[in-house]
GROMACS .gro file of C-alpha atoms in nm:
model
  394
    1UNK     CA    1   1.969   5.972  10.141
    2UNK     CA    2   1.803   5.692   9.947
    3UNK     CA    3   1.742   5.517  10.278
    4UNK     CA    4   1.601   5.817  10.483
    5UNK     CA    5   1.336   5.825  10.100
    6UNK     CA    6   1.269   5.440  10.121
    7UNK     CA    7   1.107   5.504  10.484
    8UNK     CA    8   0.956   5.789  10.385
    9UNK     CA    9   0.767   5.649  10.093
   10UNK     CA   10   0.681   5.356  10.302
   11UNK     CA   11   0.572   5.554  10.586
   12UNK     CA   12   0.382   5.774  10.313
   13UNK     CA   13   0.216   5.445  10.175
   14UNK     CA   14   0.105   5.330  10.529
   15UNK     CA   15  -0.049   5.643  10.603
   16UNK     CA   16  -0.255   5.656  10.297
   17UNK     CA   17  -0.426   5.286  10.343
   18UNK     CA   18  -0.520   5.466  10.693
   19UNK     CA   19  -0.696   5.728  10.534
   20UNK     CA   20  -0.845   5.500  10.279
   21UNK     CA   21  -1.004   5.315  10.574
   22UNK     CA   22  -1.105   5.615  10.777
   23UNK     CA   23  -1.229   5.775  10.452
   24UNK     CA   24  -1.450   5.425  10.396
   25UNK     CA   25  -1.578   5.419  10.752
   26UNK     CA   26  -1.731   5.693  10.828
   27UNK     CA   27  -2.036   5.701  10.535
   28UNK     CA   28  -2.005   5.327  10.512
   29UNK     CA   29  -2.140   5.269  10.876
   30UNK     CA   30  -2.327   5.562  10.838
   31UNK     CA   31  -2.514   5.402  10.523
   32UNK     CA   32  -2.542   5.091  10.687
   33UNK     CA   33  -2.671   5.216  11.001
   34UNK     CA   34  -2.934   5.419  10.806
   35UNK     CA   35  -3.066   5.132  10.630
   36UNK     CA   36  -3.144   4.948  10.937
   37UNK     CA   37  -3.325   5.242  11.058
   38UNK     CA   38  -3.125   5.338  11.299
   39UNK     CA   39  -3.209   5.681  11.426
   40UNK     CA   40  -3.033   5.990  11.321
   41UNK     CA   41  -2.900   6.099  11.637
   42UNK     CA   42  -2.779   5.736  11.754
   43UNK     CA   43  -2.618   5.722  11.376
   44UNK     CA   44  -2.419   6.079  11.401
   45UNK     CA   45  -2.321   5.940  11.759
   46UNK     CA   46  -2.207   5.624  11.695
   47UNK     CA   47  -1.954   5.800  11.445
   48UNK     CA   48  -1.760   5.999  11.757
   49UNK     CA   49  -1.642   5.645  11.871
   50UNK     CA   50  -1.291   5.682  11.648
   51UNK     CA   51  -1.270   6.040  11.790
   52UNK     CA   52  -1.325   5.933  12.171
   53UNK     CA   53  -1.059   5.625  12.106
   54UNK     CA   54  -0.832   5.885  11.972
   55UNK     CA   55  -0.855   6.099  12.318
   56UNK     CA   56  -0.873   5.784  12.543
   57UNK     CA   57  -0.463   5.700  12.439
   58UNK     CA   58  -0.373   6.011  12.323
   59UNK     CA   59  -0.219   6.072  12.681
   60UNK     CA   60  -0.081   5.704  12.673
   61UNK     CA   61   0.116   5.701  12.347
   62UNK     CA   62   0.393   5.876  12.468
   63UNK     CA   63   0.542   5.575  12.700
   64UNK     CA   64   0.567   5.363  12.477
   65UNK     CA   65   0.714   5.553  12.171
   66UNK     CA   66   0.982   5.666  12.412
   67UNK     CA   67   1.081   5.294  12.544
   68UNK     CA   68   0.986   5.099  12.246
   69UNK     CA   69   1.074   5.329  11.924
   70UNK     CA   70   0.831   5.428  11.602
   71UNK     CA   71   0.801   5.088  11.482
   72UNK     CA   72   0.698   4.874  11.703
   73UNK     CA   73   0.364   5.110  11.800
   74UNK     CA   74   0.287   5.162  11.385
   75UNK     CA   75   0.298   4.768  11.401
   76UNK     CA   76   0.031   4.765  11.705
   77UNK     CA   77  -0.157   5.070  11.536
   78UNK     CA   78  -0.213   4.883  11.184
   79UNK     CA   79  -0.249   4.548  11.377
   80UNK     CA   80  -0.525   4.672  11.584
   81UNK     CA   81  -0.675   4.826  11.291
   82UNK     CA   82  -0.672   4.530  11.085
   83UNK     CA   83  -0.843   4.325  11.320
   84UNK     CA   84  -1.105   4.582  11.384
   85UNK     CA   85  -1.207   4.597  11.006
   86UNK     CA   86  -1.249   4.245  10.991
   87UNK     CA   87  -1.435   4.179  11.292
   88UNK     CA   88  -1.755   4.406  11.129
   89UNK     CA   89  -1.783   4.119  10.909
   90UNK     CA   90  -1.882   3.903  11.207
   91UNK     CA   91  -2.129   4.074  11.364
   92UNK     CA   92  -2.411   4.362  11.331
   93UNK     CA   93  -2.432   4.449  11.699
   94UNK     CA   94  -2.450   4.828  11.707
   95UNK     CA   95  -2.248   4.805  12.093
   96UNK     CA   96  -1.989   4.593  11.910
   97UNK     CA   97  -1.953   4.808  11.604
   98UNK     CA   98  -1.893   5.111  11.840
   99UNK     CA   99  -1.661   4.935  12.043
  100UNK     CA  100  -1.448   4.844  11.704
  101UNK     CA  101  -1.489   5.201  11.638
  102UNK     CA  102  -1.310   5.288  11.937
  103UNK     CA  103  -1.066   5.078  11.849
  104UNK     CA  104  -0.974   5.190  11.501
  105UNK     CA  105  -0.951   5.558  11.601
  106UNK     CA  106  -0.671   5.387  11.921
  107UNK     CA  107  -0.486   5.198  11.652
  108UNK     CA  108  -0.504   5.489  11.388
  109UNK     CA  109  -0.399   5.741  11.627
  110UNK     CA  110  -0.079   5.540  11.738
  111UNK     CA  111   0.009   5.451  11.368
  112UNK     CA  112  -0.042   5.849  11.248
  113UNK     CA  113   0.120   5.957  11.567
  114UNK     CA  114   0.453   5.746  11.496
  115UNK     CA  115   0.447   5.801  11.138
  116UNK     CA  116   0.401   6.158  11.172
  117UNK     CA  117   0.634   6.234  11.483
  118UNK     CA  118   0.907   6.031  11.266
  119UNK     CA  119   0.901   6.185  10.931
  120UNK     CA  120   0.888   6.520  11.135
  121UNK     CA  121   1.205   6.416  11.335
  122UNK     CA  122   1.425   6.303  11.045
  123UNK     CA  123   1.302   6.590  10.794
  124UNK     CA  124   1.523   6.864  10.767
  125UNK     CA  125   1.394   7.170  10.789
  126UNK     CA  126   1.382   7.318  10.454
  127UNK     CA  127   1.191   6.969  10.358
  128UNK     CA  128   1.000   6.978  10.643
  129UNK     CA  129   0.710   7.197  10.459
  130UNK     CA  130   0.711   6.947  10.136
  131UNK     CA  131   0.751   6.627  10.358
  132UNK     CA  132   0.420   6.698  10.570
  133UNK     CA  133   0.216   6.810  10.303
  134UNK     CA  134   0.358   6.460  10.085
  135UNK     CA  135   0.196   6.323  10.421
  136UNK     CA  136  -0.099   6.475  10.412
  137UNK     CA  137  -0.148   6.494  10.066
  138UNK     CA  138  -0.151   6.092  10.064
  139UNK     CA  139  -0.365   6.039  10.353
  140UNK     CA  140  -0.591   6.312  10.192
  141UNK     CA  141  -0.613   6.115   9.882
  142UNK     CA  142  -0.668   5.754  10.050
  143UNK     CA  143  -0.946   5.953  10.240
  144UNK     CA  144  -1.133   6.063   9.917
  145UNK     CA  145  -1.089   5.714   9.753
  146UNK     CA  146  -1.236   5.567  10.101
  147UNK     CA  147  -1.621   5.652  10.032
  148UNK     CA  148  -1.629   5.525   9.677
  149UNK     CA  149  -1.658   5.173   9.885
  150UNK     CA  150  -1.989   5.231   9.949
  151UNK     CA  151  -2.093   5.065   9.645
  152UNK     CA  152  -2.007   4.741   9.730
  153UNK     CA  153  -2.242   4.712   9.926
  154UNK     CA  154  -2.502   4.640   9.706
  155UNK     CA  155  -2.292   4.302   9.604
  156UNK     CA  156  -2.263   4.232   9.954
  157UNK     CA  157  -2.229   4.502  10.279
  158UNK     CA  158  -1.917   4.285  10.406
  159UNK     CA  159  -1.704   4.360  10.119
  160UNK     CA  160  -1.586   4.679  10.164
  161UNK     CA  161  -1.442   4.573  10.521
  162UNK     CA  162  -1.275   4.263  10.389
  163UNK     CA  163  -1.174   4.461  10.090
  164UNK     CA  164  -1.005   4.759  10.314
  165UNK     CA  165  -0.872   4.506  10.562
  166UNK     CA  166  -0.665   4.336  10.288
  167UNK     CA  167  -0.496   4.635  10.172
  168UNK     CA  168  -0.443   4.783  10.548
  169UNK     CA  169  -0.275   4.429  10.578
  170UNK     CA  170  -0.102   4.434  10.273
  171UNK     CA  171   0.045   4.801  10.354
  172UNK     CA  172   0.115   4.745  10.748
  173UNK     CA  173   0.380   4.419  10.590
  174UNK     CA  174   0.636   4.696  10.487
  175UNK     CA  175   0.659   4.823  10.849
  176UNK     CA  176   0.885   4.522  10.851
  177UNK     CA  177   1.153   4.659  10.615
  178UNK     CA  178   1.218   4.935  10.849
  179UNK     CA  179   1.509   4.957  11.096
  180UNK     CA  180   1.358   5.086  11.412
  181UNK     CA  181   1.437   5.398  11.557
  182UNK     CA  182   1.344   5.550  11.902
  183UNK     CA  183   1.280   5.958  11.946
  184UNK     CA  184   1.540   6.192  12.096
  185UNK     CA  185   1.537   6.258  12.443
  186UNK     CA  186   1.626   6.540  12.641
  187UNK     CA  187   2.019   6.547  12.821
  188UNK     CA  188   1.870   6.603  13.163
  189UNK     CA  189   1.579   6.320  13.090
  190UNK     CA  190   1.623   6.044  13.312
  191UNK     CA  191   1.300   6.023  13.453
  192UNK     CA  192   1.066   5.714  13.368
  193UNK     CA  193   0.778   5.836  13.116
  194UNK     CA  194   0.462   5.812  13.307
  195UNK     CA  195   0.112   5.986  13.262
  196UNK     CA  196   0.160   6.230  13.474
  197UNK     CA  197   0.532   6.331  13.304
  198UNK     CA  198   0.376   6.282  12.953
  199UNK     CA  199   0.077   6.605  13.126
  200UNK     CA  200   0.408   6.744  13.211
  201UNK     CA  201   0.503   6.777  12.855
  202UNK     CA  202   0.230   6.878  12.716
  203UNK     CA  203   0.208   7.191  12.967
  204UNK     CA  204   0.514   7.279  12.803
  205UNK     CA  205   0.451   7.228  12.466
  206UNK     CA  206   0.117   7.432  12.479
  207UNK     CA  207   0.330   7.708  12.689
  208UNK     CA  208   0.579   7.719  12.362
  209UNK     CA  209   0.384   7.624  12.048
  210UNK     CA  210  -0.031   7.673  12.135
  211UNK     CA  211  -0.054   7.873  11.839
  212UNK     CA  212   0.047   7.560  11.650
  213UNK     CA  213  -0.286   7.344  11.792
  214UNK     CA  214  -0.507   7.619  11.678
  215UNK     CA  215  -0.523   7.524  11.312
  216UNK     CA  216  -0.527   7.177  11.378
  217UNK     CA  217  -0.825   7.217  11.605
  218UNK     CA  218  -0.972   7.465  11.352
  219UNK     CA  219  -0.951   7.161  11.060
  220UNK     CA  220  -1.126   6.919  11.316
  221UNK     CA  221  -1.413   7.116  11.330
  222UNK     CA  222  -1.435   7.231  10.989
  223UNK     CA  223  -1.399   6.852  10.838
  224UNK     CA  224  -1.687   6.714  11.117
  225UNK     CA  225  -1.888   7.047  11.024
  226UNK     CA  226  -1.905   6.984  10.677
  227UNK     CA  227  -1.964   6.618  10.659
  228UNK     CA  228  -2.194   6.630  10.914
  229UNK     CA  229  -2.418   6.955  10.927
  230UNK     CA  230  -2.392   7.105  10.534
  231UNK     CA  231  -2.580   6.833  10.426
  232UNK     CA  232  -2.819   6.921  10.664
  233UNK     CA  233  -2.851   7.258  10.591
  234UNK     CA  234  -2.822   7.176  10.228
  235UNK     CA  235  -3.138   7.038  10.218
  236UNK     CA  236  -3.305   7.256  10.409
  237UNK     CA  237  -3.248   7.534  10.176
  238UNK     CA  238  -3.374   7.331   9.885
  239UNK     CA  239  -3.050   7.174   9.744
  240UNK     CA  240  -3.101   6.866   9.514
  241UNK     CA  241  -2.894   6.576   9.633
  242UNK     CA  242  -2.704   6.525   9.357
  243UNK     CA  243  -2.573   6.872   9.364
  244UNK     CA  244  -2.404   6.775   9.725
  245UNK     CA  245  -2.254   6.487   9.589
  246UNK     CA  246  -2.089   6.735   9.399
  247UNK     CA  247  -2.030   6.993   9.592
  248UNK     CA  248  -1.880   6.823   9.923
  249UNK     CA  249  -1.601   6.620   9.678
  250UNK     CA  250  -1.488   6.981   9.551
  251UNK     CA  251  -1.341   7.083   9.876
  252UNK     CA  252  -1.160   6.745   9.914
  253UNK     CA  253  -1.020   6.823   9.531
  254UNK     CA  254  -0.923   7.136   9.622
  255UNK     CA  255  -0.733   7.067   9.918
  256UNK     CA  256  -0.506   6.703   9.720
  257UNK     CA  257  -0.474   6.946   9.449
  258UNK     CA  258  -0.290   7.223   9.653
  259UNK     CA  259  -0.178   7.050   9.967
  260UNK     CA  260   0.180   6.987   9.802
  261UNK     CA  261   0.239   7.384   9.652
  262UNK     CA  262   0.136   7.488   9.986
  263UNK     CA  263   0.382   7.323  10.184
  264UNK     CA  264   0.631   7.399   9.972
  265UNK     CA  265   0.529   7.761  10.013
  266UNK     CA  266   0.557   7.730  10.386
  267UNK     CA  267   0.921   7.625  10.337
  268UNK     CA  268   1.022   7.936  10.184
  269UNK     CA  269   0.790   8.222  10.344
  270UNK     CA  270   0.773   8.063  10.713
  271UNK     CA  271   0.453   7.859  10.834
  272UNK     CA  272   0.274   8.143  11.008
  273UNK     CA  273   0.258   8.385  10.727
  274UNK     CA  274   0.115   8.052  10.537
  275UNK     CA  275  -0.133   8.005  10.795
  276UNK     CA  276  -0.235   8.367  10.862
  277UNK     CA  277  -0.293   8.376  10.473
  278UNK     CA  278  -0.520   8.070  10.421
  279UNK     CA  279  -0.716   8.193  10.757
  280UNK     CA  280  -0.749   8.485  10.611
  281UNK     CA  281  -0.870   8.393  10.283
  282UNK     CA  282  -1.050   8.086  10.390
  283UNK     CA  283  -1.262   8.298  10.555
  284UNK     CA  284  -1.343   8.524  10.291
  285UNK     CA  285  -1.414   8.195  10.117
  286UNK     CA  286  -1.696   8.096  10.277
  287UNK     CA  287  -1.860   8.458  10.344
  288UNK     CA  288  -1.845   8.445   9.961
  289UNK     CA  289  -1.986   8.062   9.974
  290UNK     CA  290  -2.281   8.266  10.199
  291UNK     CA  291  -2.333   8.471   9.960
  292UNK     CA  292  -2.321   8.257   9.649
  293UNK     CA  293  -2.522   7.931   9.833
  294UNK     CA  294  -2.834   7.909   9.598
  295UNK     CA  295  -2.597   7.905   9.299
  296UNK     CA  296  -2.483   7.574   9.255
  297UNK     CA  297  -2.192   7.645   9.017
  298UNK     CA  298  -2.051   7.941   9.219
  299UNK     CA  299  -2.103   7.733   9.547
  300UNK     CA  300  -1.932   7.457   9.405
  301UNK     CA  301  -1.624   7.691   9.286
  302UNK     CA  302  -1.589   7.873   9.621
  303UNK     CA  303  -1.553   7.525   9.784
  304UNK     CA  304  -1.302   7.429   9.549
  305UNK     CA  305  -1.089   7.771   9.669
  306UNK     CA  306  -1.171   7.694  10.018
  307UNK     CA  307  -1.041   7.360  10.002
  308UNK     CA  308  -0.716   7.492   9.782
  309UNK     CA  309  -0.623   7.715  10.113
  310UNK     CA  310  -0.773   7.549  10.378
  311UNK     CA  311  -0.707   7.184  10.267
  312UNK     CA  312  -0.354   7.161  10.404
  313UNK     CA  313  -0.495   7.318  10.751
  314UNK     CA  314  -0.342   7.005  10.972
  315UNK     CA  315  -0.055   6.941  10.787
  316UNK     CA  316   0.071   7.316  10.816
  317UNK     CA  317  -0.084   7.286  11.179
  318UNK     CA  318   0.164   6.944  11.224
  319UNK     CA  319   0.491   7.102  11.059
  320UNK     CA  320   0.452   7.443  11.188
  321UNK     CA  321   0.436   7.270  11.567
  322UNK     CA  322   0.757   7.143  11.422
  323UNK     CA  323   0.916   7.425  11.421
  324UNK     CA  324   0.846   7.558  11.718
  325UNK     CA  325   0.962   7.283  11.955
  326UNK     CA  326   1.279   7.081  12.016
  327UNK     CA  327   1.293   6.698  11.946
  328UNK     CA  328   1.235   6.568  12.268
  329UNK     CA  329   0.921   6.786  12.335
  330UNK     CA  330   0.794   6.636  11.899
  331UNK     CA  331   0.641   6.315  12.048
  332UNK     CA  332   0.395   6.551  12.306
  333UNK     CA  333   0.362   6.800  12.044
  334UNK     CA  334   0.229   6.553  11.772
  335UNK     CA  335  -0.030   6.398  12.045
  336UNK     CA  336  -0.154   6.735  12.116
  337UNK     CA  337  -0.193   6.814  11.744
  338UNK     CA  338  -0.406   6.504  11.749
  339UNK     CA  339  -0.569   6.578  12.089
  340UNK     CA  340  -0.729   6.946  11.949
  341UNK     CA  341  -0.783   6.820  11.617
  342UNK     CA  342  -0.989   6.541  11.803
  343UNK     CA  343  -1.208   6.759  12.020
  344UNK     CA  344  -1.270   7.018  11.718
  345UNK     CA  345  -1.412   6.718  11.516
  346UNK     CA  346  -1.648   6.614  11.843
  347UNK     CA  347  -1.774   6.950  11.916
  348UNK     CA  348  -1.814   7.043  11.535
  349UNK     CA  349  -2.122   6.877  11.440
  350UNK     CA  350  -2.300   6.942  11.773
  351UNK     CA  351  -2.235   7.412  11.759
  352UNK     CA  352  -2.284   7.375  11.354
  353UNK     CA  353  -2.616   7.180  11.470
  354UNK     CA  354  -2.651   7.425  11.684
  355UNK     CA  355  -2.596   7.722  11.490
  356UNK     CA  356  -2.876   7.563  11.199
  357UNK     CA  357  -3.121   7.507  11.477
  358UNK     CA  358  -3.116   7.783  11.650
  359UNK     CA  359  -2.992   8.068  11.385
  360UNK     CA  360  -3.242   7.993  11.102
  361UNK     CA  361  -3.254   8.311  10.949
  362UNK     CA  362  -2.819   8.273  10.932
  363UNK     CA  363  -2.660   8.103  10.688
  364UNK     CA  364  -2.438   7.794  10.828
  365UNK     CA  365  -2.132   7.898  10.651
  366UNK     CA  366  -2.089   8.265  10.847
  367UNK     CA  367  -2.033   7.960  11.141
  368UNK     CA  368  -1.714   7.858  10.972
  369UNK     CA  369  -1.604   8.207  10.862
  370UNK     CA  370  -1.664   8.304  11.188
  371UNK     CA  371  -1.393   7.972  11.349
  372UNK     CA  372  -1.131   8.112  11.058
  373UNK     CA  373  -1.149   8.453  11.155
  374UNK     CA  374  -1.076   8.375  11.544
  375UNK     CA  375  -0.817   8.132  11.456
  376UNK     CA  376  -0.657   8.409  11.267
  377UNK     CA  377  -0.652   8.654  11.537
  378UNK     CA  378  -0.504   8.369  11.736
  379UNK     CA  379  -0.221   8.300  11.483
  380UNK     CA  380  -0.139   8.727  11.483
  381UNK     CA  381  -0.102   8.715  11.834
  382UNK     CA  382   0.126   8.469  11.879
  383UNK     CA  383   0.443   8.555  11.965
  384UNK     CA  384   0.735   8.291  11.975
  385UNK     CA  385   0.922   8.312  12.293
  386UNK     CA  386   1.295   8.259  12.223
  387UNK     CA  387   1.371   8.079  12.511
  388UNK     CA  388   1.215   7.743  12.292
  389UNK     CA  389   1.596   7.728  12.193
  390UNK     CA  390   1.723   7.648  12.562
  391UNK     CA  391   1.722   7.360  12.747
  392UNK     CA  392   1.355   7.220  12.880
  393UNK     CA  393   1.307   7.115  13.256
  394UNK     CA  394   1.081   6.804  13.131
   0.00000   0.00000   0.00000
């Protein structure tokens, strides 16, 4: 017991230094970018360069997980991510920084892909709930912290990359302490893992478990729609800035604040009733944020509640996938988690842009209540099909 706790909390502690970078990232280059006049469009898609790294080995992690074990790719994740920080430090090039991009979301997505596919194969089932949202919860909260590093840059815009390359380093040294492990396989798997078996797999695990992807894909596009198009539409209804500084934050709060209680929640009364509930709810949240929008304090409050229910979206989305699927079929499952979570954060920004564009007279959050409500219906169709419990031809 104490040693399957040590890897968790190390695992835990890796995956949190992640999110502190990604967290960083994202309105650091953004600031950056800005301030060398850089236009708006080429600055919003410069940022999809993590996302496209993350589908560009998505269907490639699989391979080597399966030959090599979990630690070996979380030592190539963090390594390449490492590297990547640093190298902004030695040059401005906006081809180069995009290209380091790319990298970062490669190396995150094989560190959170290993991390996540291990704690979910060692956690028991009636931990599985508390152990994902632990997960989440710590990447959530190394996420917030991430942005604060913006001010450093008016000491010197290097230092926040050194700064968050240091700690990455510091965190990806514990790897080390951990006995490697390599995922289950199936009694009837003898074939080699190759692309076109790993497509193989994933047929399967969206046959058994697509209900599972849908929050996850739902999250992607309500994290990219937020950051990217409410500030948007924030000022074009007259919001003062200072007010979104506020506001934003609140659903981030929200969401650290409840992520634990929720998974615990899921362990007793079963992940979909969980997820149909926060749907649900999260829905309502932002017709009421709709309605409520030129009121800064109730605007702020309602994104606190829809950050509460809707905060834990992915981790719910990870362990609930969990469930649904035996071991050997985890390692496709997790990449497809991160596959749909992926392409909801790309095509976010670009139907909330959209939507504020085109749909003027609408206000941008019916957008979001609108993704909630289908992902609902979604969720209460779903039916699982027993036959999950038998043998897979994979």
């Amino acid at each position: 017991m104490k040693g399957l706790n040590f890897r968790f909390w190390i695992l835990v502690v890796i995956v949190s230094i992640s999110g502190f970078s990604q967290g960083m990232l994202l309105p650091l280059i953004a600031v950056l970018l800005e301030n060398a006049n850089v236009p708006s469009h080429i600055n919003g898609l410069h940022a999809t360069g993590l996302y496209i790294g993350v589908l560009l080995a998505s269907p490639l992690m699989e391979a080597p997980l399966k030959k090599f074990g979990y630690k070996p790719l979380i030592v190539f994740g963090g390594l390449a991510v490492i590297i990547s920080l640093f190298s902004f430090t030695l040059t401005d090039s906006l081809l180069v920084w995009f290209f380091l991009r790319l990298l970062i979301g490669i190396g995150d997505h094989a560190l959170h892909f290993s991390t996540q596919t291990w704690i979910t194969a060692f956690s028991p089932i009636h931990k599985r709930g508390r152990n994902i949202s632990l997960y989440g919860l710590f990447f959530g909260v190394g996420f917030a912290v991430g942005p604060l590093m913006t001010r450093f840059i008016a000491i010197d815009p290097e230092l926040p990359f050194i700064i968050s390359s240091i700690f990455s380093l510091l965190a990806w040294l514990t790897v080390f302490f951990l006995k490697n492990e390599i995922p289950e396989a199936a009694a009837s798997d003898v074939e080699t893992y190759s692309l076109r078996s790993t497509f193989s797999r994933f047929t399967q695990v969206f046959k058994f478990a697509w209900a599972a992807v849908l929050p996850a894909f739902c999250y992607g596009i309500l994290e990219a729609s937020l950051n990217g198009n409410f500030p948007v539409y924030a000022l074009r209804i007259g919001m003062d800035v200072d007010a979104l500084s506020i506001i934003l934050p609140a659903f981030s709060v929200g969401g650290i604040i409840f992520q634990l209680p929720l998974g615990l929640l899921s362990d007793r009364y079963g992940r979909r009733n969980i997820l149909l509930f926060i749907m649900f709810f999260g829905a309502a949240s932002f017709i009421s944020a709709a309605i409520f929008e030129q009121s800064f304090v109730l605007l702020t409050l309602t994104f606190f509640i829809a950050g509460m229910l809707l905060g834990s979206t992915f981790s719910l989305s990870i362990a609930y996938m969990t469930d649904l699927l035996p071991k050997q079929l985890l390692p496709a499952g997790n990449l497809m988690i991160g596959i749909f979570f992926s392409i909801g954060s790309i095509i976010g920004p670009f139907l909330g842009g959209i939507f504020i564009q085109y749909l003027q007279q609408i206000s941008f959050f019916y957008f979001i209540s609108i993704m909630l409500f289908f992902i609902f219906i979604g969720l209460l169709l779903f039916k699982i099909q027993k036959s999950v419990d038998h043998s897979f031809n994979i």
